[in-house]
Amino acid sequence: MSKPKIRKAVFPAAGLGTRFLPATKAIPKEMLPVVDKPIIQYGVEEAIAAGCEQIIIVTGRGKTVIEDHFDISVELESQLESRGKTDLLAMARHISNLGRVAYIRQKEAMGLGHAVLMARDLVGDEPFAVILPDDVIDAPTPCLKQMIEVFEDVQCSILATQVVEGPGISAYGVIDGQPLESNPRVLEVRGLVEKPKPAAAPSKNAIIGRYILTPRIFELLEKTPLGAGGELQLTDGIKALLEHERVCGYSFEGTRYDAGDKLGFLKATVEFALQREDLGEAFRQWLHDLPALSN
Ligand code: UTP
């Protein structure tokens, strides 16, 4: 039998984005731009670069602009065409050509696990990726592509991790695991602890917003009771998965920004702006000359 491929990527985008109020009162967090690109587009481009053919976005009320963003904008395209703005036209077309995109509604923000469960019928009986759009990752090889390469080898669910030093670890799910001899970046997961006190953290390996999951997660999420905050937690579903199947952690190569958090969003904006050919030099100079930085 041929090995399963990761063809579908699920983007939970139905959360309320309260950490980013008031900006997110009427604008979805996923549409906030880092430099000039909505954060969800970074994730969709990553999934396409990793070979995914179908993008499944879990949306909620007030999120229809996400659908508009990935759709053809007839008026915009004809205006750009008639004005001869070929570069901008190519950019607009690139966005609407980014793979096949399907949408499913999560009627209430009942947690990340619940959002993933909404995608069950669209995913079907195959392993799939989950990308949290507010985790923007800058990596020489797209993070999901690295994970798919590991999946081809281990053939089990994979959780992306990063090392978090100090008390910040308490904001994450943390892996208790053993590195594989064949690849020390891959951890054999023995257990997961959600948001531990720093002294109780089993390691510094925090789970971040990239997952490859086997379809068994759906039947387990169906049975998972509501957890912290009265929400269906994806981590609780993964803990249940661990009782049935092998799960691995993967310490990806690259830098992750939590763009759903104000400080993380600012860091991503500065780093991505500095890398831009059209802006980087002028922005670097402006930062260098900032009086506030020299005091
Ligand atoms: P977050 O933990 O960042 O939650 O969700 P949030 O509600 O969006 O933001 P804050 O904490 O209130 O500021 C991670 C991802 O999961 C999605 C979010 O849209 C985000 O992309 N999510 C979260 C859902 O789709 N549904 C949910 O019920 C919760």
mmCIF file of C-alpha atoms and ligand atoms in Angstrom:
data_model
loop_
_atom_site.group_PDB
_atom_site.id
_atom_site.type_symbol
_atom_site.label_atom_id
_atom_site.label_comp_id
_atom_site.label_asym_id
_atom_site.label_seq_id
_atom_site.Cartn_x
_atom_site.Cartn_y
_atom_site.Cartn_z
ATOM 1 C CA MET A 1 0.000 0.000 0.000
ATOM 2 C CA SER A 2 1.324 3.493 -0.805
ATOM 3 C CA LYS A 3 2.099 5.769 2.124
ATOM 4 C CA PRO A 4 -0.529 8.483 2.849
ATOM 5 C CA LYS A 5 0.266 12.029 1.742
ATOM 6 C CA ILE A 6 -0.565 15.260 3.520
ATOM 7 C CA ARG A 7 -2.902 16.878 0.989
ATOM 8 C CA LYS A 8 -5.080 19.040 3.216
ATOM 9 C CA ALA A 9 -4.300 21.850 5.645
ATOM 10 C CA VAL A 10 -6.846 23.091 8.192
ATOM 11 C CA PHE A 11 -6.681 26.716 9.355
ATOM 12 C CA PRO A 12 -8.706 27.390 12.506
ATOM 13 C CA ALA A 13 -9.655 31.055 12.146
ATOM 14 C CA ALA A 14 -12.858 31.363 14.151
ATOM 15 C CA GLY A 15 -11.388 32.636 17.436
ATOM 16 C CA LEU A 16 -12.356 35.987 18.899
ATOM 17 C CA GLY A 17 -8.851 37.462 18.976
ATOM 18 C CA THR A 18 -9.433 39.226 22.297
ATOM 19 C CA ARG A 19 -5.715 39.859 22.866
ATOM 20 C CA PHE A 20 -5.797 42.186 19.899
ATOM 21 C CA LEU A 21 -8.808 44.306 20.796
ATOM 22 C CA PRO A 22 -9.866 46.881 19.729
ATOM 23 C CA ALA A 23 -8.370 46.084 16.285
ATOM 24 C CA THR A 24 -10.211 42.745 16.185
ATOM 25 C CA LYS A 25 -13.641 44.101 17.077
ATOM 26 C CA ALA A 26 -14.623 44.266 13.406
ATOM 27 C CA ILE A 27 -11.510 42.904 11.640
ATOM 28 C CA PRO A 28 -10.501 39.239 11.986
ATOM 29 C CA LYS A 29 -7.140 38.832 13.680
ATOM 30 C CA GLU A 30 -6.139 36.559 10.782
ATOM 31 C CA MET A 31 -6.443 39.541 8.399
ATOM 32 C CA LEU A 32 -4.104 41.875 10.309
ATOM 33 C CA PRO A 33 -1.184 42.576 7.995
ATOM 34 C CA VAL A 34 2.443 41.895 8.825
ATOM 35 C CA VAL A 35 3.977 44.607 6.594
ATOM 36 C CA ASP A 36 1.403 44.308 3.759
ATOM 37 C CA LYS A 37 0.251 40.687 3.855
ATOM 38 C CA PRO A 38 -2.532 39.326 6.110
ATOM 39 C CA ILE A 39 -1.094 36.872 8.607
ATOM 40 C CA ILE A 40 -3.270 34.026 7.326
ATOM 41 C CA GLN A 41 -1.737 34.382 3.849
ATOM 42 C CA TYR A 42 1.722 33.577 5.250
ATOM 43 C CA GLY A 43 0.292 30.282 6.532
ATOM 44 C CA VAL A 44 -1.582 29.479 3.315
ATOM 45 C CA GLU A 45 1.569 30.102 1.258
ATOM 46 C CA GLU A 46 3.489 27.831 3.633
ATOM 47 C CA ALA A 47 0.930 25.026 3.168
ATOM 48 C CA ILE A 48 1.033 25.360 -0.622
ATOM 49 C CA ALA A 49 4.856 25.389 -0.584
ATOM 50 C CA ALA A 50 4.692 22.187 1.482
ATOM 51 C CA GLY A 51 2.633 20.501 -1.252
ATOM 52 C CA CYS A 52 -0.887 20.760 0.235
ATOM 53 C CA GLU A 53 -3.604 20.829 -2.414
ATOM 54 C CA GLN A 54 -6.559 21.848 -0.330
ATOM 55 C CA ILE A 55 -6.843 24.632 2.217
ATOM 56 C CA ILE A 56 -9.705 24.337 4.708
ATOM 57 C CA ILE A 57 -10.418 27.505 6.665
ATOM 58 C CA VAL A 58 -12.621 27.269 9.758
ATOM 59 C CA THR A 59 -14.342 30.645 10.031
ATOM 60 C CA GLY A 60 -16.984 32.225 12.212
ATOM 61 C CA ARG A 61 -19.168 35.315 12.353
ATOM 62 C CA GLY A 62 -17.486 38.470 11.079
ATOM 63 C CA LYS A 63 -14.855 36.542 9.149
ATOM 64 C CA THR A 64 -16.196 36.797 5.603
ATOM 65 C CA VAL A 65 -13.387 39.141 4.554
ATOM 66 C CA ILE A 66 -11.098 36.091 4.769
ATOM 67 C CA GLU A 67 -13.199 34.478 2.002
ATOM 68 C CA ASP A 68 -13.094 37.705 -0.027
ATOM 69 C CA HIS A 69 -9.323 37.860 0.356
ATOM 70 C CA PHE A 70 -8.749 34.460 -1.278
ATOM 71 C CA ASP A 71 -11.423 35.049 -3.950
ATOM 72 C CA ILE A 72 -11.084 36.802 -7.307
ATOM 73 C CA SER A 73 -11.671 40.550 -7.025
ATOM 74 C CA VAL A 74 -13.151 41.321 -10.420
ATOM 75 C CA GLU A 75 -13.324 45.113 -9.934
ATOM 76 C CA LEU A 76 -9.794 45.381 -8.552
ATOM 77 C CA GLU A 77 -8.331 43.200 -11.310
ATOM 78 C CA SER A 78 -10.043 45.100 -14.127
ATOM 79 C CA GLN A 79 -8.952 48.463 -12.643
ATOM 80 C CA LEU A 80 -5.345 47.274 -12.343
ATOM 81 C CA GLU A 81 -5.438 45.843 -15.855
ATOM 82 C CA SER A 82 -6.827 49.028 -17.414
ATOM 83 C CA ARG A 83 -4.184 51.107 -15.599
ATOM 84 C CA GLY A 84 -1.394 48.799 -16.752
ATOM 85 C CA LYS A 85 -0.368 47.943 -13.168
ATOM 86 C CA THR A 86 0.898 44.504 -14.113
ATOM 87 C CA ASP A 87 2.881 43.806 -10.924
ATOM 88 C CA LEU A 88 -0.083 44.520 -8.666
ATOM 89 C CA LEU A 89 -2.373 42.539 -10.978
ATOM 90 C CA ALA A 90 -0.047 39.539 -10.779
ATOM 91 C CA MET A 91 -0.055 39.839 -6.979
ATOM 92 C CA ALA A 92 -3.874 39.938 -6.815
ATOM 93 C CA ARG A 93 -4.098 36.899 -9.100
ATOM 94 C CA HIS A 94 -1.469 35.022 -7.103
ATOM 95 C CA ILE A 95 -3.684 35.288 -4.003
ATOM 96 C CA SER A 96 -6.848 34.006 -5.691
ATOM 97 C CA ASN A 97 -4.871 31.184 -7.319
ATOM 98 C CA LEU A 98 -3.454 29.890 -4.027
ATOM 99 C CA GLY A 99 -4.836 26.351 -4.221
ATOM 100 C CA ARG A 100 -8.387 25.185 -3.612
ATOM 101 C CA VAL A 101 -9.874 26.846 -0.554
ATOM 102 C CA ALA A 102 -12.910 25.493 1.295
ATOM 103 C CA TYR A 103 -14.662 27.135 4.241
ATOM 104 C CA ILE A 104 -16.589 25.699 7.140
ATOM 105 C CA ARG A 105 -18.236 27.651 9.953
ATOM 106 C CA GLN A 106 -17.642 27.139 13.631
ATOM 107 C CA LYS A 107 -20.851 28.632 14.979
ATOM 108 C CA GLU A 108 -19.421 29.358 18.428
ATOM 109 C CA ALA A 109 -15.782 29.769 19.440
ATOM 110 C CA MET A 110 -15.742 26.598 21.553
ATOM 111 C CA GLY A 111 -12.009 26.051 21.408
ATOM 112 C CA LEU A 112 -9.267 24.933 19.061
ATOM 113 C CA GLY A 113 -10.199 21.248 19.342
ATOM 114 C CA HIS A 114 -13.776 22.075 18.391
ATOM 115 C CA ALA A 115 -12.575 24.185 15.428
ATOM 116 C CA VAL A 116 -10.476 21.261 14.136
ATOM 117 C CA LEU A 117 -13.445 18.908 14.599
ATOM 118 C CA MET A 118 -15.529 21.162 12.310
ATOM 119 C CA ALA A 119 -13.213 20.154 9.440
ATOM 120 C CA ARG A 120 -13.881 16.413 9.876
ATOM 121 C CA ASP A 121 -16.104 15.904 6.811
ATOM 122 C CA LEU A 122 -13.848 17.988 4.570
ATOM 123 C CA VAL A 123 -10.707 16.144 5.684
ATOM 124 C CA GLY A 124 -12.150 12.617 5.629
ATOM 125 C CA ASP A 125 -10.089 9.579 6.521
ATOM 126 C CA GLU A 126 -6.556 10.802 5.860
ATOM 127 C CA PRO A 127 -3.747 12.451 7.828
ATOM 128 C CA PHE A 128 -3.824 16.243 7.564
ATOM 129 C CA ALA A 129 -2.036 19.396 8.669
ATOM 130 C CA VAL A 130 -3.272 22.064 11.072
ATOM 131 C CA ILE A 131 -1.811 25.555 10.825
ATOM 132 C CA LEU A 132 -2.652 28.211 13.387
ATOM 133 C CA PRO A 133 -2.579 31.339 11.255
ATOM 134 C CA ASP A 134 -1.408 33.604 14.056
ATOM 135 C CA ASP A 135 1.845 31.662 14.334
ATOM 136 C CA VAL A 136 3.879 33.205 11.522
ATOM 137 C CA ILE A 137 7.059 31.266 10.836
ATOM 138 C CA ASP A 138 10.131 32.509 9.051
ATOM 139 C CA ALA A 139 12.178 29.510 7.898
ATOM 140 C CA PRO A 140 14.520 28.677 5.016
ATOM 141 C CA THR A 141 12.452 25.524 4.386
ATOM 142 C CA PRO A 142 8.769 26.136 5.196
ATOM 143 C CA CYS A 143 8.008 24.656 8.633
ATOM 144 C CA LEU A 144 5.185 22.441 7.349
ATOM 145 C CA LYS A 145 7.431 21.106 4.577
ATOM 146 C CA GLN A 146 10.011 20.107 7.200
ATOM 147 C CA MET A 147 7.254 18.355 9.167
ATOM 148 C CA ILE A 148 5.940 16.502 6.120
ATOM 149 C CA GLU A 149 9.457 15.213 5.459
ATOM 150 C CA VAL A 150 9.543 13.854 9.025
ATOM 151 C CA PHE A 151 6.018 12.424 8.603
ATOM 152 C CA GLU A 152 7.137 10.495 5.526
ATOM 153 C CA ASP A 153 9.637 8.786 7.784
ATOM 154 C CA VAL A 154 7.743 8.296 11.086
ATOM 155 C CA GLN A 155 4.151 7.967 9.712
ATOM 156 C CA CYS A 156 2.492 9.303 12.860
ATOM 157 C CA SER A 157 1.072 12.555 14.236
ATOM 158 C CA ILE A 158 3.675 15.307 14.657
ATOM 159 C CA LEU A 159 3.594 18.399 16.876
ATOM 160 C CA ALA A 160 5.932 21.286 16.042
ATOM 161 C CA THR A 161 7.892 22.501 19.053
ATOM 162 C CA GLN A 162 10.202 25.313 20.022
ATOM 163 C CA VAL A 163 12.397 25.758 23.057
ATOM 164 C CA VAL A 164 10.964 28.287 25.514
ATOM 165 C CA GLU A 165 13.239 29.395 28.341
ATOM 166 C CA GLY A 166 12.020 30.602 31.739
ATOM 167 C CA PRO A 167 8.508 31.307 33.012
ATOM 168 C CA GLY A 168 7.145 31.852 29.470
ATOM 169 C CA ILE A 169 6.791 28.048 29.198
ATOM 170 C CA SER A 170 3.588 28.302 31.271
ATOM 171 C CA ALA A 171 1.731 29.695 28.261
ATOM 172 C CA TYR A 172 2.158 26.477 26.229
ATOM 173 C CA GLY A 173 1.446 22.786 26.022
ATOM 174 C CA VAL A 174 4.773 21.142 26.893
ATOM 175 C CA ILE A 175 6.131 17.813 25.658
ATOM 176 C CA ASP A 176 7.586 15.105 27.828
ATOM 177 C CA GLY A 177 9.627 13.230 25.258
ATOM 178 C CA GLN A 178 12.796 11.474 24.221
ATOM 179 C CA PRO A 179 14.853 12.551 21.167
ATOM 180 C CA LEU A 180 15.256 9.866 18.484
ATOM 181 C CA GLU A 181 18.800 8.649 17.973
ATOM 182 C CA SER A 182 18.324 8.798 14.208
ATOM 183 C CA ASN A 183 17.174 12.442 14.325
ATOM 184 C CA PRO A 184 17.553 14.429 17.575
ATOM 185 C CA ARG A 185 15.092 17.066 16.291
ATOM 186 C CA VAL A 186 12.351 14.440 16.534
ATOM 187 C CA LEU A 187 10.995 13.552 19.974
ATOM 188 C CA GLU A 188 9.129 10.407 20.898
ATOM 189 C CA VAL A 189 6.261 11.903 22.931
ATOM 190 C CA ARG A 190 5.539 10.177 26.266
ATOM 191 C CA GLY A 191 3.179 12.782 27.658
ATOM 192 C CA LEU A 192 1.882 16.352 27.351
ATOM 193 C CA VAL A 193 1.318 18.905 30.071
ATOM 194 C CA GLU A 194 -0.884 21.891 29.294
ATOM 195 C CA LYS A 195 0.323 25.256 30.629
ATOM 196 C CA PRO A 196 2.509 23.894 33.466
ATOM 197 C CA LYS A 197 3.994 26.011 36.253
ATOM 198 C CA PRO A 198 7.672 26.544 35.264
ATOM 199 C CA ALA A 199 8.910 24.132 37.958
ATOM 200 C CA ALA A 200 6.459 21.429 36.796
ATOM 201 C CA ALA A 201 7.323 21.679 33.080
ATOM 202 C CA PRO A 202 8.648 18.307 31.877
ATOM 203 C CA SER A 203 10.918 20.032 29.324
ATOM 204 C CA LYS A 204 11.468 23.322 27.500
ATOM 205 C CA ASN A 205 9.807 21.936 24.346
ATOM 206 C CA ALA A 206 6.642 23.964 23.833
ATOM 207 C CA ILE A 207 4.024 23.010 21.241
ATOM 208 C CA ILE A 208 3.428 25.749 18.671
ATOM 209 C CA GLY A 209 0.837 26.189 15.935
ATOM 210 C CA ARG A 210 1.757 23.513 13.398
ATOM 211 C CA TYR A 211 0.483 19.947 13.598
ATOM 212 C CA ILE A 212 0.201 16.879 11.437
ATOM 213 C CA LEU A 213 -2.597 14.694 12.772
ATOM 214 C CA THR A 214 -3.984 11.298 11.893
ATOM 215 C CA PRO A 215 -7.755 11.163 11.302
ATOM 216 C CA ARG A 216 -8.300 9.222 14.537
ATOM 217 C CA ILE A 217 -8.067 12.597 16.280
ATOM 218 C CA PHE A 218 -11.625 13.333 15.094
ATOM 219 C CA GLU A 219 -13.276 10.389 16.830
ATOM 220 C CA LEU A 220 -11.269 11.164 19.983
ATOM 221 C CA LEU A 221 -12.192 14.866 19.914
ATOM 222 C CA GLU A 222 -15.866 13.845 19.615
ATOM 223 C CA LYS A 223 -15.507 12.072 22.975
ATOM 224 C CA THR A 224 -13.231 14.604 24.684
ATOM 225 C CA PRO A 225 -14.984 16.522 27.475
ATOM 226 C CA LEU A 226 -14.772 20.318 27.522
ATOM 227 C CA GLY A 227 -11.554 21.359 29.241
ATOM 228 C CA ALA A 228 -9.924 24.607 30.390
ATOM 229 C CA GLY A 229 -12.113 27.673 29.878
ATOM 230 C CA GLY A 230 -15.122 25.491 29.001
ATOM 231 C CA GLU A 231 -13.535 24.891 25.573
ATOM 232 C CA LEU A 232 -12.746 21.723 23.644
ATOM 233 C CA GLN A 233 -8.954 21.700 23.811
ATOM 234 C CA LEU A 234 -6.909 20.216 20.968
ATOM 235 C CA THR A 235 -4.226 19.223 23.493
ATOM 236 C CA ASP A 236 -6.777 17.061 25.355
ATOM 237 C CA GLY A 237 -7.597 15.287 22.084
ATOM 238 C CA ILE A 238 -3.887 14.733 21.383
ATOM 239 C CA LYS A 239 -3.428 13.311 24.895
ATOM 240 C CA ALA A 240 -6.164 10.788 24.090
ATOM 241 C CA LEU A 241 -4.496 10.053 20.738
ATOM 242 C CA LEU A 242 -1.287 9.236 22.570
ATOM 243 C CA GLU A 243 -3.066 6.372 24.336
ATOM 244 C CA HIS A 244 -3.720 4.720 20.961
ATOM 245 C CA GLU A 245 -0.924 5.808 18.628
ATOM 246 C CA ARG A 246 2.608 7.043 18.429
ATOM 247 C CA VAL A 247 2.952 10.855 18.464
ATOM 248 C CA CYS A 248 6.202 12.714 17.755
ATOM 249 C CA GLY A 249 7.399 16.229 18.482
ATOM 250 C CA TYR A 250 9.539 18.076 15.968
ATOM 251 C CA SER A 251 11.855 20.941 16.763
ATOM 252 C CA PHE A 252 11.605 22.862 13.485
ATOM 253 C CA GLU A 253 14.333 25.026 11.977
ATOM 254 C CA GLY A 254 13.253 28.668 11.817
ATOM 255 C CA THR A 255 11.767 31.474 13.870
ATOM 256 C CA ARG A 256 8.159 31.602 14.987
ATOM 257 C CA TYR A 257 6.315 34.791 15.845
ATOM 258 C CA ASP A 258 3.086 34.763 17.847
ATOM 259 C CA ALA A 259 1.362 37.366 15.711
ATOM 260 C CA GLY A 260 -1.838 36.958 17.759
ATOM 261 C CA ASP A 261 -0.057 38.756 20.574
ATOM 262 C CA LYS A 262 0.841 42.454 20.329
ATOM 263 C CA LEU A 263 4.552 42.098 21.104
ATOM 264 C CA GLY A 264 4.929 39.071 18.821
ATOM 265 C CA PHE A 265 3.114 40.934 16.062
ATOM 266 C CA LEU A 266 5.463 43.921 16.393
ATOM 267 C CA LYS A 267 8.520 41.647 16.280
ATOM 268 C CA ALA A 268 7.219 39.902 13.147
ATOM 269 C CA THR A 269 6.511 43.259 11.495
ATOM 270 C CA VAL A 270 10.030 44.566 12.165
ATOM 271 C CA GLU A 271 11.790 41.343 11.111
ATOM 272 C CA PHE A 272 9.773 40.890 7.908
ATOM 273 C CA ALA A 273 10.088 44.594 6.994
ATOM 274 C CA LEU A 274 13.873 44.436 7.440
ATOM 275 C CA GLN A 275 14.010 41.465 5.041
ATOM 276 C CA ARG A 276 12.091 43.240 2.300
ATOM 277 C CA GLU A 277 14.074 44.328 -0.738
ATOM 278 C CA ASP A 278 11.852 47.356 -1.309
ATOM 279 C CA LEU A 279 11.744 48.552 2.323
ATOM 280 C CA GLY A 280 14.518 46.926 4.325
ATOM 281 C CA GLU A 281 17.324 49.420 3.807
ATOM 282 C CA ALA A 282 15.248 52.535 4.430
ATOM 283 C CA PHE A 283 13.562 50.938 7.445
ATOM 284 C CA ARG A 284 16.906 49.828 8.926
ATOM 285 C CA GLN A 285 18.240 53.378 8.586
ATOM 286 C CA TRP A 286 15.130 54.839 10.192
ATOM 287 C CA LEU A 287 15.365 52.414 13.113
ATOM 288 C CA HIS A 288 19.059 53.175 13.500
ATOM 289 C CA ASP A 289 18.359 56.912 13.674
ATOM 290 C CA LEU A 290 15.437 56.641 16.094
ATOM 291 C CA PRO A 291 16.176 58.971 19.035
ATOM 292 C CA ALA A 292 14.186 56.657 21.354
ATOM 293 C CA LEU A 293 16.701 53.848 20.687
ATOM 294 C CA SER A 294 19.829 55.867 21.405
ATOM 295 C CA ASN A 295 18.771 56.906 24.942
HETATM 296 P P1 UTP B 1 -6.038 31.598 20.074
HETATM 297 O O1 UTP B 1 -5.662 30.790 21.226
HETATM 298 O O2 UTP B 1 -5.046 32.594 19.597
HETATM 299 O O3 UTP B 1 -7.443 32.271 20.444
HETATM 300 O O4 UTP B 1 -6.417 30.622 18.887
HETATM 301 P P2 UTP B 1 -8.234 33.511 19.920
HETATM 302 O O5 UTP B 1 -9.556 33.401 20.557
HETATM 303 O O6 UTP B 1 -8.261 33.658 18.433
HETATM 304 O O7 UTP B 1 -7.411 34.769 20.434
HETATM 305 P P3 UTP B 1 -7.364 35.459 21.885
HETATM 306 O O8 UTP B 1 -6.591 34.509 22.757
HETATM 307 O O9 UTP B 1 -8.773 35.704 22.340
HETATM 308 O O10 UTP B 1 -6.625 36.737 21.629
HETATM 309 C C1 UTP B 1 -5.477 30.065 17.994
HETATM 310 C C2 UTP B 1 -6.158 29.901 16.639
HETATM 311 O O11 UTP B 1 -7.297 29.066 16.772
HETATM 312 C C3 UTP B 1 -8.457 29.693 16.282
HETATM 313 C C4 UTP B 1 -8.140 31.195 16.312
HETATM 314 O O12 UTP B 1 -8.878 31.876 15.308
HETATM 315 C C5 UTP B 1 -6.643 31.234 16.078
HETATM 316 O O13 UTP B 1 -6.334 31.300 14.701
HETATM 317 N N1 UTP B 1 -9.627 29.337 17.109
HETATM 318 C C6 UTP B 1 -9.577 29.456 18.466
HETATM 319 C C7 UTP B 1 -10.769 28.890 16.490
HETATM 320 O O14 UTP B 1 -10.853 28.768 15.256
HETATM 321 N N2 UTP B 1 -11.863 28.578 17.259
HETATM 322 C C8 UTP B 1 -11.847 28.678 18.607
HETATM 323 O O15 UTP B 1 -12.876 28.384 19.250
HETATM 324 C C9 UTP B 1 -10.667 29.133 19.223
#
